[in-house]
GROMACS .gro file of C-alpha atoms in nm:
model
  503
    1MET     CA    1   2.571  -4.731   2.712
    2ALA     CA    2   2.308  -4.505   2.860
    3LYS     CA    3   2.001  -4.444   2.651
    4SER     CA    4   1.704  -4.219   2.699
    5SER     CA    5   1.399  -4.391   2.842
    6SER     CA    6   1.114  -4.458   2.603
    7THR     CA    7   0.810  -4.233   2.639
    8SER     CA    8   0.653  -4.172   2.298
    9ALA     CA    9   0.764  -4.246   1.946
   10HIS     CA   10   0.632  -3.910   1.829
   11ALA     CA   11   0.636  -3.642   2.099
   12PRO     CA   12   0.981  -3.520   2.203
   13SER     CA   13   1.068  -3.602   2.564
   14ALA     CA   14   1.267  -3.385   2.801
   15GLY     CA   15   1.640  -3.426   2.748
   16GLN     CA   16   1.940  -3.342   2.960
   17LYS     CA   17   2.135  -3.023   3.004
   18PHE     CA   18   2.502  -3.053   2.914
   19ASP     CA   19   2.794  -2.819   2.915
   20VAL     CA   20   2.909  -2.975   2.587
   21VAL     CA   21   2.738  -3.188   2.323
   22LEU     CA   22   2.945  -3.377   2.067
   23ILE     CA   23   2.764  -3.485   1.751
   24GLY     CA   24   2.920  -3.793   1.596
   25ALA     CA   25   3.158  -4.045   1.755
   26GLY     CA   26   3.444  -4.023   1.507
   27ILE     CA   27   3.805  -3.930   1.568
   28MET     CA   28   3.730  -3.556   1.582
   29SER     CA   29   3.458  -3.573   1.850
   30THR     CA   30   3.639  -3.833   2.061
   31THR     CA   31   3.961  -3.631   2.044
   32LEU     CA   32   3.788  -3.311   2.151
   33GLY     CA   33   3.587  -3.490   2.419
   34SER     CA   34   3.900  -3.651   2.566
   35MET     CA   35   4.078  -3.314   2.570
   36LEU     CA   36   3.789  -3.136   2.741
   37LYS     CA   37   3.737  -3.413   2.995
   38GLU     CA   38   4.102  -3.375   3.095
   39LEU     CA   39   4.091  -2.995   3.102
   40GLU     CA   40   3.752  -2.967   3.276
   41PRO     CA   41   3.670  -3.294   3.456
   42ASP     CA   42   3.351  -3.149   3.607
   43TRP     CA   43   3.195  -3.045   3.279
   44THR     CA   44   2.899  -3.254   3.167
   45ILE     CA   45   2.938  -3.392   2.816
   46GLY     CA   46   2.699  -3.580   2.591
   47MET     CA   47   2.797  -3.758   2.270
   48PHE     CA   48   2.540  -3.876   2.014
   49GLU     CA   49   2.622  -4.119   1.733
   50SER     CA   50   2.367  -4.243   1.480
   51LEU     CA   51   2.550  -4.574   1.419
   52ASP     CA   52   2.588  -4.855   1.670
   53GLN     CA   53   2.959  -4.805   1.733
   54ALA     CA   54   3.221  -4.533   1.730
   55GLY     CA   55   3.450  -4.470   1.435
   56GLN     CA   56   3.251  -4.646   1.164
   57GLU     CA   57   3.244  -4.375   0.898
   58SER     CA   58   3.551  -4.174   0.791
   59SER     CA   59   3.750  -4.283   1.096
   60ASP     CA   60   3.736  -4.648   0.994
   61PRO     CA   61   4.060  -4.770   0.832
   62TRP     CA   62   3.877  -4.948   0.550
   63ASN     CA   63   3.718  -4.614   0.469
   64ASN     CA   64   4.067  -4.474   0.410
   65ALA     CA   65   4.093  -4.254   0.717
   66GLY     CA   66   4.434  -4.088   0.736
   67THR     CA   67   4.685  -4.356   0.822
   68GLY     CA   68   4.951  -4.132   0.966
   69HIS     CA   69   4.965  -3.857   0.705
   70ALA     CA   70   5.282  -3.667   0.794
   71ALA     CA   71   5.364  -3.526   0.447
   72LEU     CA   72   5.667  -3.753   0.429
   73CYS     CA   73   5.565  -3.927   0.107
   74GLU     CA   74   5.253  -3.748  -0.019
   75LEU     CA   75   5.378  -3.558  -0.322
   76ASN     CA   76   5.072  -3.331  -0.350
   77TYR     CA   77   5.198  -3.155  -0.035
   78THR     CA   78   5.523  -3.051  -0.208
   79PRO     CA   79   5.415  -2.881  -0.534
   80ARG     CA   80   5.624  -2.659  -0.753
   81GLY     CA   81   5.569  -2.296  -0.669
   82ALA     CA   82   5.521  -2.006  -0.909
   83ASP     CA   83   5.899  -1.974  -0.924
   84GLY     CA   84   5.933  -2.333  -1.044
   85LYS     CA   85   6.095  -2.450  -0.722
   86VAL     CA   86   5.958  -2.728  -0.502
   87SER     CA   87   5.780  -2.578  -0.201
   88THR     CA   88   5.791  -2.757   0.135
   89ALA     CA   89   5.567  -2.509   0.319
   90LYS     CA   90   5.250  -2.722   0.318
   91ALA     CA   91   5.448  -3.037   0.401
   92ARG     CA   92   5.612  -2.864   0.697
   93GLY     CA   93   5.274  -2.751   0.831
   94ILE     CA   94   5.120  -3.098   0.810
   95ASN     CA   95   5.428  -3.265   0.956
   96GLU     CA   96   5.426  -3.022   1.250
   97GLN     CA   97   5.061  -3.113   1.307
   98PHE     CA   98   5.124  -3.487   1.298
   99THR     CA   99   5.411  -3.445   1.544
  100VAL     CA  100   5.157  -3.280   1.775
  101SER     CA  101   4.933  -3.584   1.724
  102LYS     CA  102   5.209  -3.825   1.825
  103GLN     CA  103   5.282  -3.622   2.138
  104LEU     CA  104   4.917  -3.633   2.242
  105TYR     CA  105   4.896  -4.007   2.172
  106SER     CA  106   5.207  -4.054   2.387
  107HIS     CA  107   5.048  -3.857   2.668
  108TRP     CA  108   4.731  -4.064   2.648
  109VAL     CA  109   4.927  -4.390   2.652
  110LYS     CA  110   5.114  -4.280   2.966
  111ALA     CA  111   4.789  -4.164   3.129
  112GLY     CA  112   4.609  -4.490   3.051
  113THR     CA  113   4.349  -4.308   2.841
  114ILE     CA  114   4.421  -4.552   2.558
  115GLY     CA  115   4.584  -4.895   2.552
  116SER     CA  116   4.903  -5.039   2.412
  117PRO     CA  117   5.044  -4.836   2.120
  118ARG     CA  118   5.052  -5.145   1.901
  119THR     CA  119   4.672  -5.156   1.912
  120PHE     CA  120   4.653  -4.841   1.698
  121ILE     CA  121   4.995  -4.728   1.572
  122ASN     CA  122   5.293  -4.900   1.409
  123GLY     CA  123   5.621  -4.774   1.270
  124LEU     CA  124   5.626  -4.796   0.890
  125PRO     CA  125   5.861  -4.653   0.626
  126HIS     CA  126   5.707  -4.388   0.400
  127ILE     CA  127   5.826  -4.390   0.039
  128SER     CA  128   5.765  -4.161  -0.258
  129PHE     CA  129   5.801  -4.353  -0.586
  130VAL     CA  130   5.795  -4.225  -0.945
  131TRP     CA  131   5.910  -4.329  -1.291
  132GLY     CA  132   6.010  -4.137  -1.604
  133ASP     CA  133   6.269  -3.861  -1.653
  134LYS     CA  134   6.047  -3.563  -1.567
  135ASN     CA  135   5.910  -3.721  -1.251
  136ALA     CA  136   6.252  -3.848  -1.139
  137GLU     CA  137   6.397  -3.498  -1.176
  138TYR     CA  138   6.110  -3.355  -0.970
  139LEU     CA  139   6.166  -3.610  -0.694
  140GLN     CA  140   6.539  -3.529  -0.685
  141GLU     CA  141   6.459  -3.158  -0.643
  142ARG     CA  142   6.203  -3.244  -0.374
  143TYR     CA  143   6.461  -3.451  -0.190
  144GLU     CA  144   6.707  -3.161  -0.188
  145ALA     CA  145   6.441  -2.913  -0.070
  146MET     CA  146   6.321  -3.141   0.210
  147LYS     CA  147   6.668  -3.245   0.322
  148ALA     CA  148   6.737  -2.881   0.410
  149GLN     CA  149   6.450  -2.876   0.663
  150PRO     CA  150   6.510  -3.014   1.017
  151LEU     CA  151   6.172  -3.191   1.007
  152PHE     CA  152   6.280  -3.391   0.701
  153SER     CA  153   6.658  -3.419   0.750
  154ASP     CA  154   6.651  -3.800   0.770
  155ILE     CA  155   6.518  -3.843   0.413
  156VAL     CA  156   6.715  -4.074   0.183
  157HIS     CA  157   6.693  -4.091  -0.195
  158THR     CA  158   6.795  -4.323  -0.476
  159GLU     CA  159   6.737  -4.410  -0.841
  160ASP     CA  160   6.903  -4.749  -0.807
  161HIS     CA  161   6.669  -5.040  -0.882
  162ALA     CA  162   6.853  -5.273  -0.646
  163GLU     CA  163   6.834  -5.033  -0.352
  164ILE     CA  164   6.464  -4.967  -0.408
  165ALA     CA  165   6.413  -5.345  -0.421
  166GLU     CA  166   6.564  -5.366  -0.071
  167TRP     CA  167   6.320  -5.102   0.051
  168ALA     CA  168   6.009  -5.241  -0.121
  169PRO     CA  169   6.067  -5.545  -0.345
  170LEU     CA  170   5.718  -5.546  -0.497
  171LEU     CA  171   5.791  -5.213  -0.668
  172ILE     CA  172   6.082  -5.356  -0.870
  173GLU     CA  173   6.006  -5.722  -0.936
  174GLY     CA  174   5.892  -5.761  -1.296
  175ARG     CA  175   5.981  -5.401  -1.386
  176ASP     CA  176   6.180  -5.316  -1.700
  177PRO     CA  177   6.538  -5.266  -1.570
  178SER     CA  178   6.592  -4.985  -1.821
  179GLN     CA  179   6.301  -4.778  -1.688
  180ARG     CA  180   6.416  -4.476  -1.492
  181VAL     CA  181   6.270  -4.483  -1.143
  182ALA     CA  182   6.330  -4.277  -0.830
  183ALA     CA  183   6.234  -4.314  -0.464
  184SER     CA  184   6.269  -4.113  -0.146
  185LYS     CA  185   6.226  -4.280   0.191
  186PHE     CA  186   6.171  -4.198   0.557
  187ASP     CA  187   6.209  -4.473   0.815
  188THR     CA  188   6.021  -4.264   1.073
  189GLY     CA  189   5.672  -4.295   0.921
  190THR     CA  190   5.375  -4.467   1.082
  191ASP     CA  191   5.052  -4.649   1.007
  192VAL     CA  192   4.759  -4.556   1.230
  193ASP     CA  193   4.435  -4.749   1.274
  194TYR     CA  194   4.204  -4.459   1.352
  195GLY     CA  195   3.908  -4.689   1.396
  196SER     CA  196   4.081  -4.859   1.688
  197LEU     CA  197   4.201  -4.528   1.835
  198THR     CA  198   3.855  -4.374   1.805
  199ARG     CA  199   3.686  -4.666   1.978
  200GLN     CA  200   3.941  -4.663   2.260
  201LEU     CA  201   3.881  -4.291   2.315
  202ALA     CA  202   3.503  -4.346   2.309
  203THR     CA  203   3.537  -4.621   2.571
  204HIS     CA  204   3.747  -4.387   2.785
  205LEU     CA  205   3.485  -4.114   2.759
  206ASP     CA  206   3.207  -4.354   2.853
  207SER     CA  207   3.399  -4.471   3.160
  208SER     CA  208   3.477  -4.109   3.255
  209GLY     CA  209   3.114  -4.005   3.295
  210VAL     CA  210   3.039  -3.884   2.944
  211GLU     CA  211   2.686  -3.969   2.830
  212VAL     CA  212   2.758  -4.176   2.519
  213ARG     CA  213   2.453  -4.273   2.315
  214TYR     CA  214   2.484  -4.491   2.007
  215GLY     CA  215   2.194  -4.540   1.768
  216HIS     CA  216   2.088  -4.182   1.838
  217GLU     CA  217   2.052  -3.955   1.535
  218VAL     CA  218   2.077  -3.579   1.582
  219GLN     CA  219   1.806  -3.429   1.363
  220SER     CA  220   1.857  -3.059   1.427
  221VAL     CA  221   2.046  -2.803   1.631
  222LYS     CA  222   1.864  -2.477   1.709
  223ARG     CA  223   1.935  -2.182   1.935
  224GLY     CA  224   1.698  -2.185   2.233
  225ALA     CA  225   1.531  -1.887   2.395
  226ASP     CA  226   1.778  -1.916   2.685
  227GLY     CA  227   2.078  -1.881   2.451
  228ARG     CA  228   2.172  -2.246   2.479
  229TRP     CA  229   2.166  -2.487   2.184
  230ASP     CA  230   1.874  -2.728   2.166
  231VAL     CA  231   1.981  -3.060   2.015
  232LYS     CA  232   1.691  -3.271   1.887
  233VAL     CA  233   1.773  -3.641   1.888
  234LYS     CA  234   1.593  -3.953   1.769
  235ASP     CA  235   1.651  -4.297   1.921
  236LYS     CA  236   1.664  -4.510   1.606
  237ALA     CA  237   1.570  -4.828   1.790
  238THR     CA  238   1.257  -4.700   1.965
  239GLY     CA  239   1.164  -4.396   1.757
  240GLU     CA  240   1.163  -4.184   2.074
  241ARG     CA  241   1.258  -3.820   2.030
  242SER     CA  242   1.417  -3.599   2.290
  243THR     CA  243   1.576  -3.257   2.314
  244SER     CA  244   1.896  -3.195   2.506
  245SER     CA  245   2.062  -2.859   2.545
  246ALA     CA  246   2.420  -2.745   2.570
  247ARG     CA  247   2.632  -2.435   2.620
  248PHE     CA  248   2.864  -2.557   2.344
  249VAL     CA  249   2.805  -2.793   2.051
  250PHE     CA  250   3.064  -2.955   1.828
  251VAL     CA  251   2.935  -3.097   1.500
  252GLY     CA  252   3.183  -3.375   1.423
  253ALA     CA  253   2.947  -3.565   1.198
  254GLY     CA  254   3.173  -3.596   0.893
  255GLY     CA  255   2.970  -3.545   0.578
  256GLY     CA  256   2.661  -3.487   0.793
  257ALA     CA  257   2.809  -3.173   0.947
  258LEU     CA  258   2.715  -2.939   0.662
  259GLY     CA  259   2.342  -2.994   0.692
  260LEU     CA  260   2.340  -2.960   1.071
  261LEU     CA  261   2.542  -2.638   1.061
  262GLN     CA  262   2.313  -2.501   0.791
  263GLY     CA  263   2.013  -2.589   1.004
  264ALA     CA  264   2.169  -2.414   1.305
  265GLY     CA  265   2.140  -2.090   1.108
  266ILE     CA  266   2.482  -1.945   1.188
  267ASP     CA  267   2.607  -1.678   0.949
  268GLU     CA  268   2.950  -1.839   0.921
  269ILE     CA  269   2.819  -2.138   0.724
  270LYS     CA  270   2.668  -1.922   0.449
  271GLY     CA  271   2.830  -1.976   0.111
  272PHE     CA  272   2.965  -2.322   0.199
  273GLY     CA  273   2.871  -2.631   0.002
  274GLY     CA  274   2.995  -2.987  -0.028
  275PHE     CA  275   3.115  -3.196  -0.322
  276PRO     CA  276   3.107  -3.570  -0.242
  277VAL     CA  277   3.365  -3.807  -0.390
  278SER     CA  278   3.348  -4.179  -0.321
  279GLY     CA  279   3.623  -4.431  -0.368
  280LYS     CA  280   3.723  -4.794  -0.390
  281PHE     CA  281   4.039  -4.984  -0.305
  282LEU     CA  282   4.203  -5.308  -0.400
  283ARG     CA  283   4.284  -5.504  -0.085
  284SER     CA  284   4.501  -5.811  -0.034
  285THR     CA  285   4.491  -6.016   0.282
  286ASP     CA  286   4.703  -6.291   0.126
  287PRO     CA  287   5.007  -6.331   0.357
  288ALA     CA  288   5.223  -6.426   0.056
  289VAL     CA  289   5.165  -6.072  -0.075
  290ALA     CA  290   5.108  -5.861   0.236
  291GLU     CA  291   5.411  -5.993   0.425
  292ARG     CA  292   5.646  -5.894   0.139
  293HIS     CA  293   5.564  -5.522   0.149
  294HIS     CA  294   5.640  -5.311   0.455
  295ALA     CA  295   5.588  -4.949   0.355
  296LYS     CA  296   5.345  -4.673   0.268
  297VAL     CA  297   5.426  -4.585  -0.096
  298TYR     CA  298   5.281  -4.279  -0.271
  299GLY     CA  299   5.307  -4.182  -0.636
  300LEU     CA  300   5.187  -3.887  -0.844
  301ALA     CA  301   4.822  -3.816  -0.921
  302SER     CA  302   4.692  -3.837  -1.276
  303VAL     CA  303   4.639  -3.509  -1.460
  304GLY     CA  304   4.307  -3.361  -1.347
  305ALA     CA  305   4.275  -3.597  -1.051
  306PRO     CA  306   4.196  -3.451  -0.706
  307PRO     CA  307   4.469  -3.479  -0.439
  308MET     CA  308   4.267  -3.739  -0.250
  309SER     CA  309   4.304  -3.969  -0.553
  310VAL     CA  310   4.684  -3.991  -0.542
  311PRO     CA  311   4.767  -4.363  -0.596
  312HIS     CA  312   4.933  -4.542  -0.307
  313LEU     CA  313   5.033  -4.896  -0.215
  314ASP     CA  314   5.006  -4.921   0.162
  315THR     CA  315   5.073  -5.170   0.433
  316ARG     CA  316   4.786  -5.148   0.681
  317PHE     CA  317   4.759  -5.288   1.031
  318VAL     CA  318   4.388  -5.324   1.110
  319GLU     CA  319   4.291  -5.481   1.441
  320GLY     CA  320   4.640  -5.630   1.452
  321ARG     CA  321   4.610  -5.792   1.109
  322ARG     CA  322   4.855  -5.701   0.834
  323THR     CA  323   4.704  -5.624   0.494
  324LEU     CA  324   4.789  -5.441   0.173
  325MET     CA  325   4.578  -5.180  -0.002
  326PHE     CA  326   4.608  -5.003  -0.336
  327GLY     CA  327   4.407  -4.714  -0.470
  328PRO     CA  328   4.199  -4.512  -0.445
  329TYR     CA  329   3.975  -4.546  -0.747
  330ALA     CA  330   3.752  -4.241  -0.749
  331GLY     CA  331   3.378  -4.259  -0.794
  332PHE     CA  332   3.078  -4.038  -0.744
  333SER     CA  333   2.774  -4.061  -0.522
  334THR     CA  334   2.544  -3.790  -0.391
  335ASN     CA  335   2.569  -3.940  -0.041
  336PHE     CA  336   2.757  -3.731   0.214
  337LEU     CA  337   2.811  -4.034   0.438
  338LYS     CA  338   2.865  -4.398   0.349
  339SER     CA  339   2.550  -4.469   0.550
  340GLY     CA  340   2.380  -4.152   0.426
  341SER     CA  341   2.113  -4.073   0.169
  342PHE     CA  342   2.137  -4.004  -0.205
  343MET     CA  343   1.944  -3.684  -0.123
  344ASP     CA  344   2.231  -3.543   0.085
  345LEU     CA  345   2.379  -3.335  -0.198
  346PRO     CA  346   2.056  -3.186  -0.338
  347LEU     CA  347   1.926  -3.109   0.012
  348SER     CA  348   2.248  -2.922   0.093
  349VAL     CA  349   2.183  -2.661  -0.178
  350ARG     CA  350   2.076  -2.324  -0.036
  351PRO     CA  351   2.024  -1.981  -0.196
  352HIS     CA  352   2.348  -1.862  -0.032
  353ASN     CA  353   2.563  -2.145  -0.172
  354LEU     CA  354   2.400  -2.213  -0.509
  355ILE     CA  355   2.612  -1.965  -0.707
  356PRO     CA  356   2.945  -2.072  -0.548
  357MET     CA  357   2.856  -2.437  -0.618
  358LEU     CA  358   2.770  -2.362  -0.982
  359GLN     CA  359   3.097  -2.169  -1.019
  360VAL     CA  360   3.289  -2.467  -0.881
  361GLY     CA  361   3.121  -2.694  -1.135
  362LYS     CA  362   3.205  -2.457  -1.419
  363ASP     CA  363   3.570  -2.417  -1.317
  364ASN     CA  364   3.637  -2.786  -1.245
  365THR     CA  365   3.535  -2.957  -1.565
  366ASP     CA  366   3.865  -3.150  -1.560
  367LEU     CA  367   3.763  -3.303  -1.226
  368VAL     CA  368   3.419  -3.394  -1.359
  369THR     CA  369   3.580  -3.551  -1.666
  370TYR     CA  370   3.820  -3.742  -1.445
  371LEU     CA  371   3.537  -3.879  -1.229
  372ILE     CA  372   3.339  -3.989  -1.534
  373LYS     CA  373   3.644  -4.174  -1.668
  374GLU     CA  374   3.702  -4.336  -1.328
  375VAL     CA  375   3.342  -4.452  -1.291
  376THR     CA  376   3.339  -4.605  -1.639
  377LYS     CA  377   3.671  -4.791  -1.608
  378SER     CA  378   3.659  -5.167  -1.639
  379SER     CA  379   3.799  -5.398  -1.370
  380SER     CA  380   4.095  -5.483  -1.593
  381GLU     CA  381   4.173  -5.114  -1.646
  382LYS     CA  382   4.168  -5.055  -1.272
  383PHE     CA  383   4.398  -5.351  -1.215
  384ASP     CA  384   4.642  -5.214  -1.474
  385GLU     CA  385   4.698  -4.916  -1.244
  386LEU     CA  386   4.815  -5.153  -0.971
  387HIS     CA  387   5.070  -5.295  -1.216
  388SER     CA  388   5.231  -4.950  -1.240
  389PHE     CA  389   5.332  -4.993  -0.876
  390PHE     CA  390   5.345  -5.371  -0.848
  391PRO     CA  391   5.428  -5.515  -1.193
  392ASP     CA  392   5.396  -5.878  -1.086
  393ALA     CA  393   5.060  -5.840  -0.908
  394GLY     CA  394   4.822  -6.130  -0.965
  395SER     CA  395   4.449  -6.061  -0.966
  396ASP     CA  396   4.359  -6.368  -0.757
  397ALA     CA  397   4.521  -6.215  -0.446
  398TRP     CA  398   4.314  -5.894  -0.454
  399GLU     CA  399   3.954  -5.791  -0.388
  400MET     CA  400   3.780  -5.460  -0.457
  401ILE     CA  401   3.630  -5.289  -0.151
  402THR     CA  402   3.416  -4.977  -0.124
  403ALA     CA  403   3.572  -4.702   0.082
  404GLY     CA  404   3.405  -4.412   0.260
  405GLN     CA  405   3.271  -4.083   0.131
  406ARG     CA  406   3.477  -3.765   0.119
  407VAL     CA  407   3.292  -3.435   0.105
  408GLN     CA  408   3.521  -3.168  -0.034
  409VAL     CA  409   3.455  -2.810   0.073
  410MET     CA  410   3.306  -2.562  -0.173
  411LYS     CA  411   3.318  -2.202  -0.053
  412LYS     CA  412   3.363  -1.841  -0.157
  413ASP     CA  413   3.716  -1.710  -0.186
  414GLU     CA  414   3.826  -1.358  -0.088
  415LYS     CA  415   3.679  -1.224  -0.411
  416GLY     CA  416   3.344  -1.396  -0.355
  417LYS     CA  417   3.401  -1.660  -0.620
  418GLY     CA  418   3.316  -2.024  -0.557
  419VAL     CA  419   3.620  -2.251  -0.518
  420LEU     CA  420   3.675  -2.619  -0.441
  421GLN     CA  421   3.902  -2.678  -0.143
  422PHE     CA  422   4.083  -3.006  -0.080
  423GLY     CA  423   4.140  -2.988   0.292
  424THR     CA  424   3.959  -2.929   0.619
  425GLU     CA  425   3.765  -2.622   0.728
  426LEU     CA  426   3.680  -2.542   1.090
  427ILE     CA  427   3.355  -2.344   1.107
  428SER     CA  428   3.255  -2.168   1.429
  429ALA     CA  429   2.994  -1.915   1.529
  430ARG     CA  430   3.118  -1.570   1.620
  431ASP     CA  431   3.040  -1.624   1.988
  432GLY     CA  432   3.221  -1.961   1.990
  433SER     CA  433   2.916  -2.152   2.113
  434ILE     CA  434   2.900  -2.394   1.819
  435ALA     CA  435   3.160  -2.528   1.579
  436GLY     CA  436   3.190  -2.798   1.318
  437LEU     CA  437   3.438  -2.949   1.077
  438LEU     CA  438   3.402  -2.978   0.701
  439GLY     CA  439   3.633  -3.142   0.447
  440ALA     CA  440   3.868  -3.436   0.432
  441SER     CA  441   4.244  -3.492   0.395
  442PRO     CA  442   4.464  -3.483   0.596
  443GLY     CA  443   4.179  -3.507   0.846
  444ALA     CA  444   4.225  -3.774   1.111
  445SER     CA  445   4.604  -3.745   1.119
  446THR     CA  446   4.584  -3.381   1.222
  447ALA     CA  447   4.278  -3.408   1.452
  448PRO     CA  448   4.461  -3.292   1.769
  449SER     CA  449   4.591  -2.974   1.601
  450ILE     CA  450   4.248  -2.900   1.457
  451MET     CA  451   4.091  -2.943   1.800
  452PHE     CA  452   4.356  -2.721   1.962
  453SER     CA  453   4.260  -2.454   1.708
  454LEU     CA  454   3.898  -2.505   1.810
  455LEU     CA  455   3.986  -2.457   2.177
  456GLU     CA  456   4.163  -2.129   2.101
  457ARG     CA  457   3.874  -2.006   1.888
  458CYS     CA  458   3.581  -2.116   2.106
  459PHE     CA  459   3.728  -2.122   2.458
  460GLY     CA  460   3.965  -1.827   2.444
  461ALA     CA  461   3.879  -1.713   2.797
  462GLN     CA  462   4.003  -2.044   2.941
  463MET     CA  463   4.323  -2.080   2.737
  464ASP     CA  464   4.558  -1.906   2.981
  465ARG     CA  465   4.432  -2.127   3.264
  466TRP     CA  466   4.453  -2.438   3.044
  467ARG     CA  467   4.796  -2.367   2.895
  468PRO     CA  468   5.006  -2.550   3.161
  469LYS     CA  469   4.794  -2.862   3.114
  470LEU     CA  470   4.807  -2.831   2.735
  471GLU     CA  471   5.186  -2.807   2.748
  472GLN     CA  472   5.189  -3.119   2.963
  473MET     CA  473   4.977  -3.297   2.703
  474VAL     CA  474   5.189  -3.168   2.413
  475PRO     CA  475   5.537  -3.045   2.516
  476SER     CA  476   5.583  -2.848   2.192
  477PHE     CA  477   5.243  -2.677   2.223
  478GLY     CA  478   5.254  -2.339   2.051
  479ARG     CA  479   5.606  -2.387   1.912
  480ALA     CA  480   5.730  -2.477   1.564
  481LEU     CA  481   5.963  -2.776   1.586
  482ASN     CA  482   6.125  -2.700   1.252
  483ASP     CA  483   6.262  -2.382   1.413
  484ASP     CA  484   6.393  -2.567   1.720
  485PRO     CA  485   6.600  -2.872   1.615
  486ALA     CA  486   6.694  -2.954   1.975
  487LEU     CA  487   6.331  -2.972   2.087
  488LEU     CA  488   6.245  -3.163   1.769
  489SER     CA  489   6.508  -3.426   1.850
  490GLU     CA  490   6.387  -3.454   2.210
  491VAL     CA  491   6.020  -3.485   2.115
  492THR     CA  492   6.090  -3.733   1.836
  493ALA     CA  493   6.292  -3.961   2.064
  494GLU     CA  494   6.035  -3.948   2.344
  495THR     CA  495   5.732  -4.021   2.125
  496ALA     CA  496   5.915  -4.301   1.942
  497LYS     CA  497   5.996  -4.464   2.276
  498THR     CA  498   5.648  -4.429   2.425
  499LEU     CA  499   5.467  -4.533   2.106
  500GLN     CA  500   5.711  -4.818   2.038
  501LEU     CA  501   5.787  -4.688   1.691
  502ASP     CA  502   6.079  -4.911   1.605
  503PRO     CA  503   6.244  -4.820   1.272
   0.00000   0.00000   0.00000
């Protein structure tokens, strides 16, 4: 990888002029970079990553990056509405976005941008699983609401122990046969290794003329006198500092994005804050366990728990190896990145976001209580949660691993009150010259749709010229598949074939 030449460890050296600078080499930056390189091959692009490889923070599968979140089994995306009925609106939106992702992945596979589909994506059933009368009744209503939508028409549902045991035997073995359970299943789900996908996209960018620099930490982004953005960068190996400039900057630095956008001084970041939540997972690499579970299984979150803490028992394919993970177990750290500093949270406080952040703290005491309980749980208490999903689980087959950091968005609502948002937020300057992404789930799984939104917002003047190419990349671009069952069927069949998503 190209690196700036060493001149002085203290004085900044002259950098390069780019059309686009990407900060961070995660799934967001590599997705946007790959799109722009295809749309504008002659544009000069620089990408700076503080770590020594792409995709090592939130994009890494062990850090619980989205593993194909399509709202098929995640029950927090199908809440009861004010009328008491199960709403599928959020699930439809996320599923539409993930269908866009699969179309773009298919296009990249055909174009040779990325390698064999099996290096990053595998077909995997998605199952929602609950127990108890109230929860079983909810899941039945959810099934009926989803079945009526073309996107979800292939859902199946049962309360029969024997049938669930055929789908996922670990859920039933050792369970009281008199306990009421319920499960809904899709055979069209996937598991995605976003670490592998991110690194393949980064390699493609490097070979396509993008200036990719690892071990280079972006320290600030400031508007220059010429209207361009000056990006100050430090080479962590040599200590050399340099300043590059760009017409457009994307801050895809995960939890590090908030501070850089604040430092850029754009009005649009005012009022935003971040609330970091860390997590841990139980992982089993024991073939005797991992080979007996072939599904992504989601349950219901505990009362007061944030959506990102919904318990799930997942098959994961990481670098071709099959494993099993259960969690997450929530924790708290003031770091905004796994490799960040404990000063990240206090240094993010500004006069413009202090009141919204205090309001969030006041209005989310149940979340604070939940986190305290999680942090103070013993190992045996944490393992008991696994038994709710896998009654016969033995502790010797599992290890506890530390996952990545999630920085939830705190912002002002329409009334100016501080609220905590569990999702992603695309921030862009009014002139479209700089943008960044805050937040977490569903994150990686919807990266292409988020980046298409960025293109429309920041490159509006080029969109008419780009549209034919965008429609080639994503055949359903700009259309809702749930409203066009024929196109949905065509797209689903084509992506399944190209991505080798065998049921």
